[in-house]
mmCIF file of C-alpha atoms and ligand atoms in Angstrom:
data_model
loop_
_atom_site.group_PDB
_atom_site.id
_atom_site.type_symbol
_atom_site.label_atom_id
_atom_site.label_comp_id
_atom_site.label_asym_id
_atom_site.label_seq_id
_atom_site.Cartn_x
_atom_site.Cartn_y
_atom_site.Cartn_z
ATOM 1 C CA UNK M 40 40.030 -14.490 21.422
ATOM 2 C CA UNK M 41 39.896 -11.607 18.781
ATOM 3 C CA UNK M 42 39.664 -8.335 18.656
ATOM 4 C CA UNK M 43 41.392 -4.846 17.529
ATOM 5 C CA UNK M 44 44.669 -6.003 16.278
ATOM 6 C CA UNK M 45 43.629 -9.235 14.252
ATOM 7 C CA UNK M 46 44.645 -10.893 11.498
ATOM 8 C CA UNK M 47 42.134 -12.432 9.190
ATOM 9 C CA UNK M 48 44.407 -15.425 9.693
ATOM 10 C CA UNK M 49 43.066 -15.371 13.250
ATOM 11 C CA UNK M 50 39.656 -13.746 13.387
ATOM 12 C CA UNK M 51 38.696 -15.848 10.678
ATOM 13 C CA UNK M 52 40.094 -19.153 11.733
ATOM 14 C CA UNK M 53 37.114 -21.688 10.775
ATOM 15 C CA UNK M 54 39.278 -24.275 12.183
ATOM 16 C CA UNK M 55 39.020 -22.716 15.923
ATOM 17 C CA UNK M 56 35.604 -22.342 15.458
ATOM 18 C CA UNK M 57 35.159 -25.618 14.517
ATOM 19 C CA UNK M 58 37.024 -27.102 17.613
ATOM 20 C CA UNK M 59 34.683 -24.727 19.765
ATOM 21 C CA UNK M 60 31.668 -26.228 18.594
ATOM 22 C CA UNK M 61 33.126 -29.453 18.770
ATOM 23 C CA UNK M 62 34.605 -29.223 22.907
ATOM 24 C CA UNK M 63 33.094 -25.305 23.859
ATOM 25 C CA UNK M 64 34.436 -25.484 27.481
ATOM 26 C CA UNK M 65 37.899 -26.487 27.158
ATOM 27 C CA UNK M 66 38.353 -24.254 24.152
ATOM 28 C CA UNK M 67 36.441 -21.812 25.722
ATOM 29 C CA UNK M 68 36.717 -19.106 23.069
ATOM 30 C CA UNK M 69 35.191 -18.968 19.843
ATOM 31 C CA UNK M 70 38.193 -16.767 17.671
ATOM 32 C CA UNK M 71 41.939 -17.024 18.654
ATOM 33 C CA UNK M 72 43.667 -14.553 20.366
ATOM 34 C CA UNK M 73 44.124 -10.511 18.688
ATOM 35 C CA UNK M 74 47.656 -9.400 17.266
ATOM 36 C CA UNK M 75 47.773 -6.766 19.923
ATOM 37 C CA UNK M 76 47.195 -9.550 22.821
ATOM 38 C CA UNK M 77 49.806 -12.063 21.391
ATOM 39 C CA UNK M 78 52.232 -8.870 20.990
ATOM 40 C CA UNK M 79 51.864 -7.763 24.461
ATOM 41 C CA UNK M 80 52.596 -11.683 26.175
ATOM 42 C CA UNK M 81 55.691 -11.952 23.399
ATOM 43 C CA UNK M 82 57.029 -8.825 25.028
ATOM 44 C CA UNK M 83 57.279 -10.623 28.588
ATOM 45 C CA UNK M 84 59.676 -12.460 27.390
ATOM 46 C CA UNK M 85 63.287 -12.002 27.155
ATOM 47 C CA UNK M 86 63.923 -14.247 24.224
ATOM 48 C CA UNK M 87 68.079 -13.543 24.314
ATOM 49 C CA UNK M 88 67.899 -15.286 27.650
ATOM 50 C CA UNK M 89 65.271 -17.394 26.529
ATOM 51 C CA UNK M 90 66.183 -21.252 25.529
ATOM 52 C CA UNK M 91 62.880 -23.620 26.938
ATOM 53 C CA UNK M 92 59.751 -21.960 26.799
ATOM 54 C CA UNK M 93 56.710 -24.977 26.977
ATOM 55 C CA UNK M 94 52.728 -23.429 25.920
ATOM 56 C CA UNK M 95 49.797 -24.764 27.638
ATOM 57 C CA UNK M 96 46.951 -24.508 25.027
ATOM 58 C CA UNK M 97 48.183 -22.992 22.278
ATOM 59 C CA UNK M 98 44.734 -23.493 19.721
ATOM 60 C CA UNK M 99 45.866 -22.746 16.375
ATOM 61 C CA UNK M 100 48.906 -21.476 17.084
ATOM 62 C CA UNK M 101 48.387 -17.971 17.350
ATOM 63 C CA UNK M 102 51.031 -17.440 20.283
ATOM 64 C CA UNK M 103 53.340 -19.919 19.008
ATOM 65 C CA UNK M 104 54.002 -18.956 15.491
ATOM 66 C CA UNK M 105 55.130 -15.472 17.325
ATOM 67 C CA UNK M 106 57.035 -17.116 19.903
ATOM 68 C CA UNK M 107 59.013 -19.372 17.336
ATOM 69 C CA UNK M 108 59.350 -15.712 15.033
ATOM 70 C CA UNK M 109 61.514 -14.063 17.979
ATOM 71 C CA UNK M 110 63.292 -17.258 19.286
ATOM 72 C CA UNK M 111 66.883 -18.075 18.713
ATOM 73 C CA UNK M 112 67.763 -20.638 16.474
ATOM 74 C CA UNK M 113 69.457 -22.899 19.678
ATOM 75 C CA UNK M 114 65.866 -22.345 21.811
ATOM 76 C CA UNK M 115 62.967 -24.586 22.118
ATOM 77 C CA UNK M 116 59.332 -24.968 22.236
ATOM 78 C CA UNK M 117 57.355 -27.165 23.940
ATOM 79 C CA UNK M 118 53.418 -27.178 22.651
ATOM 80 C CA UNK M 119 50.986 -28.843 24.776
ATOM 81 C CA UNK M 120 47.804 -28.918 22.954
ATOM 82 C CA UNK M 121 45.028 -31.783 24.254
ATOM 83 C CA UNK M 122 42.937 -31.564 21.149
ATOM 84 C CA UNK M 123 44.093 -33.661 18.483
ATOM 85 C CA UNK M 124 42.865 -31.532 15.601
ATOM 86 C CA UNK M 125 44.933 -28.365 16.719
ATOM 87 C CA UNK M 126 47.613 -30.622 17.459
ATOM 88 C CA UNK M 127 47.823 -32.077 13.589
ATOM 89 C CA UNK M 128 47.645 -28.424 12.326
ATOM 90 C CA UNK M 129 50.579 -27.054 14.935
ATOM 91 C CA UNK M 130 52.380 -30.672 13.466
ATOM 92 C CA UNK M 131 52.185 -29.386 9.858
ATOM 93 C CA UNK M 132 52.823 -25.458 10.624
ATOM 94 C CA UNK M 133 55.883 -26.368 11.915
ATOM 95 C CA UNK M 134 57.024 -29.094 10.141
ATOM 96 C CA UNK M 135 60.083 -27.414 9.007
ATOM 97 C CA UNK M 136 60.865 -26.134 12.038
ATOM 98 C CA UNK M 137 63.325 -28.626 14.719
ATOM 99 C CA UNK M 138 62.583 -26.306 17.398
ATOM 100 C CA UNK M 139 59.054 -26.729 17.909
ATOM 101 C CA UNK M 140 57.985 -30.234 19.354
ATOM 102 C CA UNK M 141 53.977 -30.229 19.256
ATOM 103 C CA UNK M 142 52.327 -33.095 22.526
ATOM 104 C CA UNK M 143 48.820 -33.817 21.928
ATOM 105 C CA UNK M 144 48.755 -34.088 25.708
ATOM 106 C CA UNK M 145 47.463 -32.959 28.811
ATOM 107 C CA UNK M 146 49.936 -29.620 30.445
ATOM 108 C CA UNK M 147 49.821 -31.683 32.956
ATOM 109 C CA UNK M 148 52.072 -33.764 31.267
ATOM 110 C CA UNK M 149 54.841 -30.744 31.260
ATOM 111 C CA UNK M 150 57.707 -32.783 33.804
ATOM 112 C CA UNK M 151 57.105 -35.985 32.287
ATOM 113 C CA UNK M 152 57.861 -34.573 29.107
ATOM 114 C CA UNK M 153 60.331 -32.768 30.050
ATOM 115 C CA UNK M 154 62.362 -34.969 31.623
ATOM 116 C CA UNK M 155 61.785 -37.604 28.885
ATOM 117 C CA UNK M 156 64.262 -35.849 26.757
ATOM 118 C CA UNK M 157 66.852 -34.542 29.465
ATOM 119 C CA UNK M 158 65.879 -30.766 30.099
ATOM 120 C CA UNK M 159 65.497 -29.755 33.545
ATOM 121 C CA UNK M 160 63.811 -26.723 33.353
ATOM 122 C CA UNK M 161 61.881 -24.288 31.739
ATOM 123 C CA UNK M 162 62.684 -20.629 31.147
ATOM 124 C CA UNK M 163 58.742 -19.490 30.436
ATOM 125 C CA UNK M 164 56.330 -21.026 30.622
ATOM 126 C CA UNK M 165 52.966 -19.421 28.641
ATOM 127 C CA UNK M 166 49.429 -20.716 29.220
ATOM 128 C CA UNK M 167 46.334 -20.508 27.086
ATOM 129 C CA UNK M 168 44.003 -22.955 28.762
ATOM 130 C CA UNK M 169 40.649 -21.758 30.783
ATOM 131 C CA UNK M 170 42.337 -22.246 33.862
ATOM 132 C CA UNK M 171 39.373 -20.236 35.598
ATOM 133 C CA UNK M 172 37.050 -23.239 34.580
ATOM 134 C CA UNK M 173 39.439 -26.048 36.002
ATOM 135 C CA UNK M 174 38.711 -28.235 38.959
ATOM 136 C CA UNK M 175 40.128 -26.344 42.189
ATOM 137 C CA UNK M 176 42.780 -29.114 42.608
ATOM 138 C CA UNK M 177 43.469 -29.784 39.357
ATOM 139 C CA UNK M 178 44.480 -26.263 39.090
ATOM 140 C CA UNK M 179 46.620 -25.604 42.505
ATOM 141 C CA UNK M 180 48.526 -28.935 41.299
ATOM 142 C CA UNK M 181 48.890 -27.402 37.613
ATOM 143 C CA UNK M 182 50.189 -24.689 39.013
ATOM 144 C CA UNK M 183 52.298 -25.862 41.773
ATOM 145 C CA UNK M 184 53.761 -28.254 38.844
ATOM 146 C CA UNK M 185 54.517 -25.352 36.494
ATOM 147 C CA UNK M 186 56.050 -23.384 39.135
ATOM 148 C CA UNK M 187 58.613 -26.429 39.788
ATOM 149 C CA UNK M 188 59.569 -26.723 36.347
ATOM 150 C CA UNK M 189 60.439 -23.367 36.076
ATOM 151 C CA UNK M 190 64.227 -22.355 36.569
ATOM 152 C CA UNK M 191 64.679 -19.674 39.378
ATOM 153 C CA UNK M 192 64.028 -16.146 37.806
ATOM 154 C CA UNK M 193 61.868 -17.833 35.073
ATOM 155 C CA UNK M 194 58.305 -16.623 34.532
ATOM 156 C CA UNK M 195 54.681 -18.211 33.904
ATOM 157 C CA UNK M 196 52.595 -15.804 32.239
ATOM 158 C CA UNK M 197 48.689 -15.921 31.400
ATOM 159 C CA UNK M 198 46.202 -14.257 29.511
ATOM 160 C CA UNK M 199 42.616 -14.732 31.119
ATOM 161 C CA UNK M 200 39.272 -13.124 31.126
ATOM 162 C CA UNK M 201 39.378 -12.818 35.227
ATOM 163 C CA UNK M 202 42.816 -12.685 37.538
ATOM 164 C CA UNK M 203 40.931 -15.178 39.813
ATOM 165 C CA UNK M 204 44.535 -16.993 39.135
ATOM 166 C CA UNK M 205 45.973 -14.842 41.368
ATOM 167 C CA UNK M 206 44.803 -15.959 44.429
ATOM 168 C CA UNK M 207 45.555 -19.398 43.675
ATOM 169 C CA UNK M 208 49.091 -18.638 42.802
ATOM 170 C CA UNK M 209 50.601 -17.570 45.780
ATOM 171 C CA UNK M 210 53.623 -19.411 45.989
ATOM 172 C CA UNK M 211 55.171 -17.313 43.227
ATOM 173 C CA UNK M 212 57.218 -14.526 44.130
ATOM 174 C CA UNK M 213 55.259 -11.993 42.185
ATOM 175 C CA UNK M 214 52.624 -11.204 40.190
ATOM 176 C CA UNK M 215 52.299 -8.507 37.932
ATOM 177 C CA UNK M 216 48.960 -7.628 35.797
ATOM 178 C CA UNK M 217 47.967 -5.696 33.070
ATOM 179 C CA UNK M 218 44.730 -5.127 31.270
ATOM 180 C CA UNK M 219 44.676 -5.384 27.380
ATOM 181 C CA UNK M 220 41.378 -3.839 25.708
ATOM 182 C CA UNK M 221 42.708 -4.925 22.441
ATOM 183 C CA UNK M 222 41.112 -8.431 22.280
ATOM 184 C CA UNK M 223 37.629 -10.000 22.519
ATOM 185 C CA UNK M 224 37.015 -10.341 25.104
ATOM 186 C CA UNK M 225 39.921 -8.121 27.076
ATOM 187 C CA UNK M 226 41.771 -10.096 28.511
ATOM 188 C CA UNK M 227 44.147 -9.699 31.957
ATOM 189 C CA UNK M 228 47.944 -10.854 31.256
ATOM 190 C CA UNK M 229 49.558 -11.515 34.137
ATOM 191 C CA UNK M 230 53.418 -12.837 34.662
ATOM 192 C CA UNK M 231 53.756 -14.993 37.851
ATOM 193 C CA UNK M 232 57.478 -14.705 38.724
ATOM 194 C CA UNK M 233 59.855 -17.312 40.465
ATOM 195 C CA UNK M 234 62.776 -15.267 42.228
ATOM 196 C CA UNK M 235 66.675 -15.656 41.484
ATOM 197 C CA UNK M 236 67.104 -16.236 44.896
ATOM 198 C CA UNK M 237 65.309 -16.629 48.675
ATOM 199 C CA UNK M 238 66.442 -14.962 51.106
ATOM 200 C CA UNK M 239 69.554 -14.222 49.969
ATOM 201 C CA UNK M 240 70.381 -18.014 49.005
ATOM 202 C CA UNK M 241 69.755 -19.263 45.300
ATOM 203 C CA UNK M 242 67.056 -21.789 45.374
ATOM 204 C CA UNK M 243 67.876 -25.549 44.516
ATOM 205 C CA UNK M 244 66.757 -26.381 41.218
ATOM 206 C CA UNK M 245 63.600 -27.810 41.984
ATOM 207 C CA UNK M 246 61.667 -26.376 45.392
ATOM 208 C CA UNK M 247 58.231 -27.664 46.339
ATOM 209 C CA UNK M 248 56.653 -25.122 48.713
ATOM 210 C CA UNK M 249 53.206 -25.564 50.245
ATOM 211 C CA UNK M 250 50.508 -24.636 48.285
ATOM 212 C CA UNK M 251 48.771 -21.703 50.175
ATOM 213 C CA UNK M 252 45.273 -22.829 51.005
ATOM 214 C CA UNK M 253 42.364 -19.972 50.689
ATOM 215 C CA UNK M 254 39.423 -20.173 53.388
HETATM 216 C C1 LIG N 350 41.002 -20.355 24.781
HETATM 217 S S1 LIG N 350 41.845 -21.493 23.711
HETATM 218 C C2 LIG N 350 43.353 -20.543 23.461
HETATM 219 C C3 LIG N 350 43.998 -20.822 22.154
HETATM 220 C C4 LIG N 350 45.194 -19.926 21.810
HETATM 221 N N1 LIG N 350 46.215 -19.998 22.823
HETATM 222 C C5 LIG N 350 44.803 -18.486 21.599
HETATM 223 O O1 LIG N 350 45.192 -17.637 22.390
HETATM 224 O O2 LIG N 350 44.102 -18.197 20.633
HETATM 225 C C6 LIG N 350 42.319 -22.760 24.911
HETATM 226 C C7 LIG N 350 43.154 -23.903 24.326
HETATM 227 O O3 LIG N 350 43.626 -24.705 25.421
HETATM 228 C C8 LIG N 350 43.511 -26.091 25.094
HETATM 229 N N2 LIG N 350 43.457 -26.803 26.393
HETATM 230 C C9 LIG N 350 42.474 -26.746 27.323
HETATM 231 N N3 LIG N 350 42.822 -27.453 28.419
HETATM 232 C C10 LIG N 350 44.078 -27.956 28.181
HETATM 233 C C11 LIG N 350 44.990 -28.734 28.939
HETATM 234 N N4 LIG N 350 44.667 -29.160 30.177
HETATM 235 N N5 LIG N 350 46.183 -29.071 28.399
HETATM 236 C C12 LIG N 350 46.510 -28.651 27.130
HETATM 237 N N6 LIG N 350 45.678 -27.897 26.359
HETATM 238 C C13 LIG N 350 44.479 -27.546 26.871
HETATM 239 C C14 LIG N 350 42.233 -26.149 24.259
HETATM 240 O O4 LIG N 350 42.181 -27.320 23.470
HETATM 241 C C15 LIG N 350 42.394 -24.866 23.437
HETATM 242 O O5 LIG N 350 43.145 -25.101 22.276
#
């Protein structure tokens, strides 16, 4: 993802490139992501309330170097990254930097993780991956699972070429959507919501509700 906005750090990422040609449907984008696109998802975020954010797919890093710029120094990041070349580069670019634990794993992997060092929940979670070209039940259960590991009033927000994710992921309590222009290709960004509270009563900690099924 490029575009208006870019960096030559990240238009001209041969590394990205690289991966493409090496894995072209689950990178699914030959440049990273513009400087106006990874502005606009950082701004979702309310990073003084923010203290576990995990990132589903975050390539070269383009996202997380921006989310690890505005986070407090007592906040973490989680990077889930399945290809093991991006994952060695995210391991070296933050190196110096205790906040940012880099898992050359599946998102799927997200709870597991998770609860392998204590944390309950996430704050935001941010997702990168084609989600549009996943499986149909690999992707209800991806998001059903990110949706549990969220806190109540925490957010999941995604950039994709289509909103098709949208219809999948009605179990959150809302959905907003924006267009950005400023990337190639433009991309929708869309924060999936998980409310404070249900009907009046503050949700338990973890809820599994039904996944809605579409005909
Ligand atoms: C379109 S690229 C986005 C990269 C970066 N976030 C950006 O905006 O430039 C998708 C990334 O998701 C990763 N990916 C795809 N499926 C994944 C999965 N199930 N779990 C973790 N990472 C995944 C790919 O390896 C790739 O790095």
């Amino acid at each position: 993802m490029g575009g208006p906005g870019f960096t030559v750090r990240n238009f001209m990422s041969a590394l990205f490139f690289k991966r493409f040609l090496q894995n072209p449907f689950r990178i699914a984008s030959i440049i990273p992501s513009s400087k106006a696109l990874v502005e606009r998802v950082a701004s979702k975020i309310d990073f003084s309330q923010a203290r576990t954010i995990a990132e589903y797919g975050p390539g070269e890093g383009v996202h997380s170097r921006e989310l690890a710029n505005r986070m407090s120094a007592d906040s973490q990041l989680f990077l889930f990254e399945l290809d093991p070349a991006f994952s060695r580069d995210l391991e070296r670019q933050f190196a110096d930097d205790p906040r940012v634990h880099v898992i050359n794993r599946d998102a799927t992997s997200l709870a597991e993780e998770l609860a392998r060092r204590g944390i309950a929940q996430c704050d935001y979670i941010l997702s990168g991956i084609p989600f549009s070209i996943l499986e149909i039940k690999k992707k209800r259960a991806l998001l059903q699972d990110t949706y549990d590991a969220l806190r109540p009033g925490g957010a999941f927000i995604i950039y994709q070429v289509t909103n098709e994710l949208r219809q999948h992921a009605t179990f959150f309590d809302r959905a907003e959507s924006e267009y950005c222009l400023q990337n190639i290709p433009p991309m929708f960004i869309t924060v999936f919501q998980k409310a404070q509270t249900r009907n009046g009563h503050a949700r338990p900690a973890t809820s599994r509700i039904p996944v809605q099924r579409t005909a």
